Coordinates of C-alpha atoms in Angstrom, one line a residue:
M1 CA -0.1 0.0 0.3
L2 CA 2.2 2.9 -1.4
T3 CA -0.6 5.4 -0.9
G4 CA -2.8 4.1 1.7
P5 CA -6.4 5.4 1.5
S6 CA -5.6 8.0 -0.8
V7 CA -5.9 5.3 -3.5
I8 CA -9.4 6.7 -3.7
L9 CA -7.9 9.8 -4.9
A10 CA -5.7 7.9 -7.3
Q11 CA -8.4 6.1 -9.0
A12 CA -10.2 9.7 -9.7
V13 CA -7.1 11.3 -10.9
L14 CA -6.1 8.6 -13.2
L15 CA -9.6 8.9 -14.9
V16 CA -8.4 12.3 -16.4
P17 CA -5.4 10.8 -18.8
V18 CA -7.4 7.7 -19.4
L19 CA -10.4 9.8 -20.7
A20 CA -7.5 12.3 -22.6
T21 CA -6.1 9.0 -24.0
S22 CA -9.6 7.6 -25.2
V23 CA -10.2 10.7 -27.5
G24 CA -7.4 9.3 -29.9
Y25 CA -9.4 6.1 -30.0
S26 CA -12.6 8.0 -30.4
V27 CA -11.3 10.2 -33.4
F28 CA -9.8 7.2 -35.3
L29 CA -12.9 4.9 -34.9
S30 CA -15.0 7.6 -36.2
T31 CA -13.0 7.4 -39.5
P32 CA -13.4 4.4 -41.9
L33 CA -10.7 2.8 -40.0
G34 CA -13.6 2.2 -37.3
T35 CA -14.9 -0.5 -39.6
E36 CA -11.5 -2.3 -39.9
P37 CA -9.8 -4.6 -37.6
G38 CA -6.3 -4.1 -36.1
G39 CA -6.9 -1.1 -33.3
E40 CA -3.8 0.7 -32.6
Y41 CA -1.7 -1.1 -35.2
T42 CA -3.9 0.3 -37.9
H43 CA -4.4 3.7 -36.6
I44 CA -0.6 4.0 -36.0
S45 CA 0.3 2.5 -39.4
R46 CA -2.2 4.8 -41.6
T47 CA -1.1 8.1 -39.7
F48 CA 2.9 7.3 -40.2
G49 CA 2.5 5.9 -43.4
G50 CA 4.7 2.8 -42.8
R51 CA 4.8 -0.2 -40.8
R52 CA 7.7 0.1 -38.5
M53 CA 6.0 2.3 -35.7
A54 CA 2.8 0.0 -36.2
F55 CA 5.1 -2.8 -35.5
V56 CA 6.1 -1.1 -32.2
G57 CA 2.7 -0.4 -31.1
A58 CA 1.9 -4.0 -31.8
W59 CA 4.5 -5.6 -29.9
L60 CA 3.9 -3.0 -27.1
K61 CA 0.6 -4.5 -27.0
I62 CA 1.5 -7.9 -27.2
I63 CA 4.1 -7.7 -24.2
S64 CA 1.2 -5.8 -22.1
Y65 CA -1.2 -8.4 -22.2
L66 CA 1.6 -11.4 -21.6
G67 CA 2.4 -9.6 -18.5
A68 CA -1.1 -9.1 -17.4
L69 CA -1.9 -12.7 -18.3
A70 CA 0.6 -13.9 -15.7
F71 CA -0.5 -11.3 -13.2
L72 CA -4.1 -12.1 -13.6
A73 CA -3.6 -15.9 -13.0
L74 CA -1.9 -15.5 -9.8
G75 CA -4.6 -12.9 -8.6
F76 CA -7.4 -15.7 -9.6
A77 CA -5.2 -18.3 -7.8
D78 CA -5.4 -16.3 -4.7
Y79 CA -8.9 -15.7 -4.8
L80 CA -10.0 -19.1 -5.9
A81 CA -8.1 -20.0 -2.6
E82 CA -10.8 -18.5 -0.5
L83 CA -13.5 -20.8 -1.9
L84 CA -11.1 -24.1 -1.5
P85 CA -9.9 -25.4 1.6
G86 CA -7.0 -24.1 3.5
G87 CA -4.3 -26.3 1.8
A88 CA -5.0 -24.6 -1.6
R89 CA -3.2 -21.5 0.0
A90 CA 0.4 -23.0 -0.2
G91 CA 2.8 -21.7 -2.9
G92 CA 3.1 -24.6 -4.9
V93 CA -0.7 -25.1 -4.9
R94 CA -1.3 -21.3 -5.6
T95 CA 1.3 -21.7 -8.8
A96 CA -0.3 -25.0 -10.0
V97 CA -3.8 -23.1 -9.7
A98 CA -2.5 -20.3 -12.0
V99 CA -0.9 -22.3 -14.5
A100 CA -4.3 -24.3 -14.6
S101 CA -6.4 -21.5 -15.3
L102 CA -4.2 -20.6 -18.1
V103 CA -4.5 -23.6 -19.6
L104 CA -8.4 -23.6 -19.2
F105 CA -8.8 -20.6 -21.0
F106 CA -6.4 -21.5 -23.6
A107 CA -8.6 -24.3 -24.0
V108 CA -11.9 -22.4 -24.2
H109 CA -10.3 -20.1 -26.8
A110 CA -8.5 -22.9 -29.0
A111 CA -12.2 -24.5 -29.3
G112 CA -13.7 -21.7 -30.8
V113 CA -14.5 -17.9 -30.3
R114 CA -17.9 -18.9 -29.7
W115 CA -17.2 -20.3 -26.2
F116 CA -15.3 -17.5 -25.3
G117 CA -18.4 -15.0 -25.9
R118 CA -20.8 -17.6 -23.9
I119 CA -18.5 -17.9 -21.1
Q120 CA -17.6 -14.2 -20.8
V121 CA -21.1 -13.1 -20.6
T122 CA -22.2 -15.5 -17.8
M123 CA -19.1 -14.3 -15.6
V124 CA -19.7 -10.6 -16.3
A125 CA -23.3 -10.9 -15.1
L126 CA -22.1 -12.6 -11.5
L127 CA -19.5 -10.0 -11.2
G128 CA -22.0 -7.1 -11.7
L129 CA -24.0 -8.9 -9.0
S130 CA -21.3 -9.5 -6.7
I131 CA -20.1 -5.9 -6.6
A132 CA -23.5 -4.7 -5.9
V133 CA -23.8 -7.0 -2.8
L134 CA -20.2 -5.8 -1.4
V135 CA -20.5 -1.9 -2.3
V136 CA -24.4 -1.0 -1.1
P137 CA -24.2 -2.2 2.4
G138 CA -20.4 -1.5 2.9
L139 CA -21.5 1.9 2.3
F140 CA -23.2 2.0 5.8
A141 CA -20.3 0.2 7.7
L142 CA -17.5 2.6 7.0
H143 CA -15.2 3.6 9.7
P144 CA -14.1 7.6 9.1
A145 CA -11.0 7.0 11.4
Y146 CA -9.5 4.2 9.0
Y147 CA -9.2 6.9 6.4
R148 CA -6.6 8.7 8.4
P149 CA -3.8 9.5 7.4
F150 CA -5.2 9.9 3.9
F151 CA -1.8 9.9 2.3
T152 CA 0.0 7.2 4.0
H153 CA 3.4 7.6 2.8
G154 CA 3.4 11.4 1.4
V155 CA 3.1 12.6 -2.2
R156 CA 6.0 10.5 -3.1
G157 CA 4.0 7.2 -2.0
F158 CA 1.0 8.7 -3.9
A159 CA 3.1 9.1 -7.0
A160 CA 4.7 5.6 -6.8
A161 CA 1.3 4.1 -6.6
L162 CA -0.2 5.4 -9.9
P163 CA 1.6 3.1 -12.4
P164 CA 0.3 -0.1 -10.7
L165 CA -3.1 1.4 -10.1
F166 CA -3.1 2.1 -13.9
F167 CA -3.3 -1.5 -14.7
A168 CA -7.1 -1.3 -13.2
Y169 CA -8.0 1.1 -16.4
A170 CA -5.7 -1.2 -18.8
G171 CA -7.4 -2.9 -21.5
F172 CA -10.1 -0.2 -22.3
E173 CA -8.5 0.2 -25.7
S174 CA -9.3 -3.4 -26.4
L175 CA -12.8 -2.2 -27.7
A176 CA -11.2 -1.0 -30.6
Q177 CA -10.2 -4.7 -31.8
T178 CA -14.0 -5.1 -32.3
A179 CA -14.1 -2.4 -35.0
G180 CA -16.0 -4.0 -37.9
E181 CA -17.9 -6.4 -36.1
V182 CA -20.2 -4.0 -34.3
R183 CA -23.0 -2.5 -36.1
D184 CA -22.5 1.3 -36.7
S185 CA -19.3 1.2 -35.1
R186 CA -18.2 4.7 -36.0
R187 CA -20.8 5.9 -34.0
R188 CA -21.4 3.7 -31.2
L189 CA -17.9 2.8 -30.3
P190 CA -16.7 6.3 -29.1
R191 CA -19.7 6.7 -26.8
V192 CA -19.2 3.4 -25.5
F193 CA -15.5 4.3 -24.5
L194 CA -16.9 7.4 -22.6
A195 CA -19.8 5.9 -20.9
G196 CA -17.6 2.6 -19.9
L197 CA -14.5 4.5 -18.5
V198 CA -16.9 6.7 -16.2
G199 CA -18.7 4.1 -15.3
T200 CA -15.6 1.9 -14.4
A201 CA -13.9 4.8 -12.4
V202 CA -17.1 5.3 -10.2
V203 CA -17.2 1.5 -9.6
Y204 CA -13.4 1.7 -8.6
V205 CA -13.7 4.7 -6.5
L206 CA -16.7 3.0 -4.5
M207 CA -14.9 -0.2 -4.0
C208 CA -12.1 1.9 -2.7
V209 CA -14.1 3.7 -0.2
V210 CA -15.6 0.6 1.1
S211 CA -12.5 -1.1 1.3
F212 CA -10.5 1.5 3.1
G213 CA -13.4 2.5 5.2
V214 CA -14.3 -1.0 6.4
L215 CA -10.4 -2.5 7.2
P216 CA -7.2 -0.5 8.0
G217 CA -4.9 -0.2 5.3
E218 CA -2.2 -2.4 7.2
R219 CA -4.9 -5.2 7.1
L220 CA -5.5 -4.8 3.3
Q221 CA -1.9 -4.8 2.6
K222 CA -1.5 -8.1 4.0
S223 CA -4.3 -9.7 2.4
A224 CA -4.2 -11.9 -0.6
A225 CA -7.9 -11.6 -1.2
P226 CA -8.9 -7.9 0.2
M227 CA -12.3 -8.0 -1.2
T228 CA -13.2 -11.5 0.7
E229 CA -12.0 -10.0 4.2
V230 CA -14.0 -6.6 3.5
G231 CA -17.0 -8.5 2.9
A232 CA -16.6 -10.9 5.8
Q233 CA -17.1 -7.9 8.0
Y234 CA -20.4 -6.8 7.5
L235 CA -22.0 -9.6 5.2
H236 CA -23.5 -12.9 6.1
A237 CA -21.2 -15.5 5.4
S238 CA -22.9 -16.9 2.1
A239 CA -23.1 -13.2 1.0
A240 CA -19.2 -12.8 1.6
W241 CA -18.8 -16.3 -0.2
F242 CA -20.5 -14.8 -3.2
V243 CA -18.5 -11.7 -3.1
T244 CA -15.5 -13.8 -3.3
L245 CA -16.9 -15.5 -6.3
G246 CA -17.5 -12.2 -7.9
A247 CA -13.5 -11.6 -7.3
V248 CA -12.8 -14.8 -9.0
M249 CA -15.3 -13.9 -11.9
A250 CA -13.5 -10.4 -12.2
L251 CA -10.2 -12.0 -12.7
A252 CA -11.2 -14.9 -14.9
T253 CA -13.1 -12.4 -17.4
S254 CA -10.1 -10.5 -17.4
L255 CA -7.9 -13.6 -18.3
N256 CA -10.4 -14.7 -20.7
A257 CA -10.5 -11.4 -22.6
T258 CA -6.6 -10.9 -22.0
M259 CA -6.1 -14.6 -23.5
L260 CA -7.5 -13.2 -26.7
V261 CA -5.5 -10.4 -28.0
P262 CA -1.8 -11.3 -28.4
S263 CA -2.7 -14.1 -30.9
R264 CA -5.0 -11.9 -32.7
M265 CA -2.2 -9.1 -32.8
A266 CA 0.0 -11.8 -34.2
L267 CA -2.7 -12.4 -37.1
V268 CA -2.3 -8.8 -37.9
L269 CA 1.4 -8.9 -38.4
V270 CA 1.4 -12.1 -40.2
R271 CA -1.0 -10.4 -42.6
D272 CA 1.2 -7.5 -43.3
G273 CA 4.2 -9.6 -43.6
L274 CA 5.9 -8.4 -40.2
A275 CA 5.9 -12.0 -38.4
P276 CA 6.7 -15.7 -39.2
Q277 CA 3.7 -17.4 -41.2
W278 CA 3.4 -20.0 -38.4
A279 CA 2.5 -17.4 -35.7
G280 CA -0.8 -16.6 -37.8
R281 CA -1.6 -20.3 -38.9
I282 CA -5.4 -21.0 -38.2
S283 CA -7.0 -24.0 -37.1
E284 CA -9.3 -25.7 -40.0
R285 CA -11.5 -27.3 -37.5
T286 CA -11.8 -24.5 -34.7
G287 CA -11.1 -21.4 -37.0
T288 CA -8.8 -20.1 -34.1
P289 CA -4.7 -19.1 -34.2
V290 CA -4.1 -22.3 -32.1
I291 CA -0.2 -21.8 -32.5
G292 CA -0.2 -18.1 -31.7
L293 CA -2.4 -19.2 -28.4
L294 CA 0.1 -21.7 -27.5
A295 CA 2.7 -19.5 -27.9
T296 CA 0.7 -17.0 -25.4
L297 CA 0.2 -19.6 -23.0
A298 CA 3.9 -21.0 -23.0
V299 CA 5.0 -17.5 -22.2
A300 CA 2.0 -16.7 -19.7
V301 CA 3.2 -19.9 -17.7
A302 CA 6.9 -19.0 -18.0
L303 CA 6.3 -15.6 -16.3
V304 CA 4.1 -17.3 -13.4
L305 CA 6.7 -20.1 -13.0
S306 CA 9.4 -17.5 -12.7
G307 CA 7.8 -16.0 -9.3
Q308 CA 8.2 -12.5 -10.6
V309 CA 4.6 -11.4 -10.8
S310 CA 5.2 -7.8 -9.6
L311 CA 7.6 -7.5 -12.6
A312 CA 5.1 -9.1 -15.1
L313 CA 2.8 -6.2 -13.4
N314 CA 5.0 -3.6 -13.9
M315 CA 6.2 -4.6 -17.5
A316 CA 2.5 -4.9 -18.5
V317 CA 1.9 -1.5 -17.3
F318 CA 5.3 -0.2 -19.1
A319 CA 4.5 -1.5 -22.5
L320 CA 0.7 -0.7 -22.3
V321 CA 1.5 3.0 -21.3
G322 CA 4.2 3.3 -23.9
L323 CA 1.6 1.9 -26.5
Y324 CA -1.0 5.0 -25.4
L325 CA 1.6 7.4 -25.6
L326 CA 2.5 6.3 -29.2
H327 CA -1.0 6.3 -30.2
S328 CA -1.7 9.9 -28.8
V329 CA 1.3 11.0 -30.6
A330 CA -0.5 9.6 -33.5
L331 CA -3.5 11.5 -32.9
L332 CA -1.9 14.8 -32.8
L333 CA 0.0 14.1 -36.0
L334 CA -2.9 13.0 -38.1
P335 CA -4.3 16.2 -39.5
S336 CA -0.5 16.9 -41.1
W337 CA 0.7 13.3 -41.8
N338 CA -2.4 12.0 -43.4
P339 CA -5.0 14.8 -44.1
A340 CA -7.0 12.6 -46.6
L341 CA -7.8 10.4 -43.4
F342 CA -8.3 13.3 -40.8
A343 CA -11.0 14.6 -43.5
T344 CA -13.3 11.6 -43.0
V345 CA -13.2 12.0 -39.2
E346 CA -16.8 12.3 -37.7
T347 CA -16.6 12.6 -34.0
P348 CA -18.1 15.9 -32.8
L349 CA -15.2 16.5 -30.6
P350 CA -13.5 19.7 -31.9
L351 CA -10.0 19.9 -33.1
W352 CA -9.0 22.1 -30.1
L353 CA -10.5 19.4 -27.6
Q354 CA -8.4 16.7 -29.5
R355 CA -5.1 18.5 -29.3
V356 CA -5.6 19.1 -25.7
A357 CA -6.4 15.5 -25.1
G358 CA -3.5 14.4 -27.2
V359 CA -0.9 16.8 -25.1
V360 CA -2.6 15.8 -21.8
S361 CA -2.3 12.1 -22.7
I362 CA 1.5 12.2 -23.9
A363 CA 2.2 14.0 -20.8
S364 CA 0.4 11.9 -18.6
M365 CA 1.8 8.7 -20.1
A366 CA 5.6 10.0 -20.1
G367 CA 5.1 10.9 -16.6
L368 CA 4.0 7.3 -15.6
L369 CA 6.8 5.9 -17.5
W370 CA 9.1 8.2 -15.6
L371 CA 7.7 7.0 -12.4
Q372 CA 8.8 3.5 -13.2
V373 CA 12.2 4.2 -14.6
D374 CA 13.2 6.6 -12.1
A375 CA 12.5 3.6 -9.3
D376 CA 14.4 1.4 -11.6
L377 CA 17.4 3.4 -11.8
A378 CA 17.6 3.7 -8.2
V379 CA 17.5 -0.3 -7.9
L380 CA 20.3 -0.4 -10.8
A381 CA 22.5 2.1 -8.9
T382 CA 22.6 0.0 -5.8
T383 CA 22.5 -3.7 -6.8
T384 CA 24.5 -6.0 -9.4
L385 CA 23.0 -8.0 -12.0
R386 CA 24.0 -11.2 -10.2
Q387 CA 22.1 -9.7 -7.1
R388 CA 18.7 -9.1 -9.3
V389 CA 18.8 -12.2 -11.0
S390 CA 19.7 -14.4 -7.6
T391 CA 16.8 -12.7 -6.1
H392 CA 14.4 -12.7 -8.9
A393 CA 14.1 -8.7 -8.6
L394 CA 15.1 -7.7 -12.6
T395 CA 14.0 -4.3 -13.2
T396 CA 11.3 -3.0 -15.5
V397 CA 13.9 -1.3 -17.6
E398 CA 15.9 -4.8 -18.2
L399 CA 13.0 -6.8 -19.2
A400 CA 11.9 -4.0 -21.7
V401 CA 15.4 -4.1 -23.3
A402 CA 15.3 -7.8 -23.6
W403 CA 11.6 -7.6 -25.4
A404 CA 12.7 -4.9 -27.6
V405 CA 15.5 -7.1 -28.8
L406 CA 13.2 -10.2 -29.5
G407 CA 11.0 -7.4 -31.2
L408 CA 13.7 -6.6 -33.4
V409 CA 14.6 -10.2 -34.2
L410 CA 11.1 -10.9 -35.2
Y411 CA 10.7 -7.8 -37.1
A412 CA 13.7 -8.6 -39.0
I413 CA 13.1 -12.4 -40.0
P414 CA 10.2 -11.9 -42.3
R415 CA 11.9 -8.9 -44.0
R416 CA 15.0 -11.1 -44.7
S417 CA 13.0 -13.9 -46.1
Q418 CA 11.1 -11.3 -48.3
S419 CA 14.6 -9.8 -49.6
A420 CA 15.8 -13.3 -50.3
A421 CA 13.0 -14.1 -52.1

């Protein structure tokens, strides 16, 4: 708990840069690109007029979702343990459950996209009910004294908490991947962005108000399943169990959706000759990219087994923030770099507001990146590489460099093959 009860304020503060970042998606989706798949890759490639920067954006997205998968799988295991006998909380069992959850959702996606949709709708319904059960009665069980001190570790602690908290909003841009599959997507998707983000922020703030008002921050910090402990303070045992089930569903829905993205991004890269053909091979029986899904599963499992869940989270946030920054740069450059595409923009947002939003997004994303880099520089200055490797404490910067090198290799392979041909 880097920031204590001020996490309530942090969730509200983060909504500003997230909304500013969403403006870029709304603008691009209101053009003819709003009927095409590819999301940021398509937006960036059409703006910059080339595939190199688009590849960077796609690669950042793949990295962020792989890290998120590992983090979500371990969180899923923690909450599922609350529904199972006490032995399920052992470290080895936790890891096994996390790996099993990844395998389960891999199987769901490999079986066909229709199963993804059916399971997702059911889990979201249970999640919505559990949030209502937790929040509504919780507002009548608050202890004002638990909100003091509001800034537990001062301004520096508040700032340091922003990058990991930003992960709660991560993934809102995935809606852009549905372009072409939603009726009247150029008009509907921009509206959904705004309503969805504001609604999400309200839920997050209310859940934080209840959590920190019902239990002291020190106890929340030590809990592997804080929502379960919060609900147990004022709910009947059966209702508290249902809240735990809702937390499991929250993580399960995120796992289910996150498993989808890396293999689909790989399909787009293969289509444009920027990734090996095997990465986009589609199963004739199920119509899904099974090999791409297998690669996603393998990397996520490796991250889980590495034991560096915090590093996986930091890497996911680092890559996704970098992607948002690049996308907002594309928004600012769109009028001058691709005036023909800009002329097709249908969003009612005035140009001055688009530019202000782009600047706010870029500044905010750069600030979040710097907070992570600054923390890593302190670690690099006080420890050796051997120490960091032996203690599983590699920095986000080091992992980012490793992923960048891998991305360069994957980018070079198909291009070299094309040159040889």
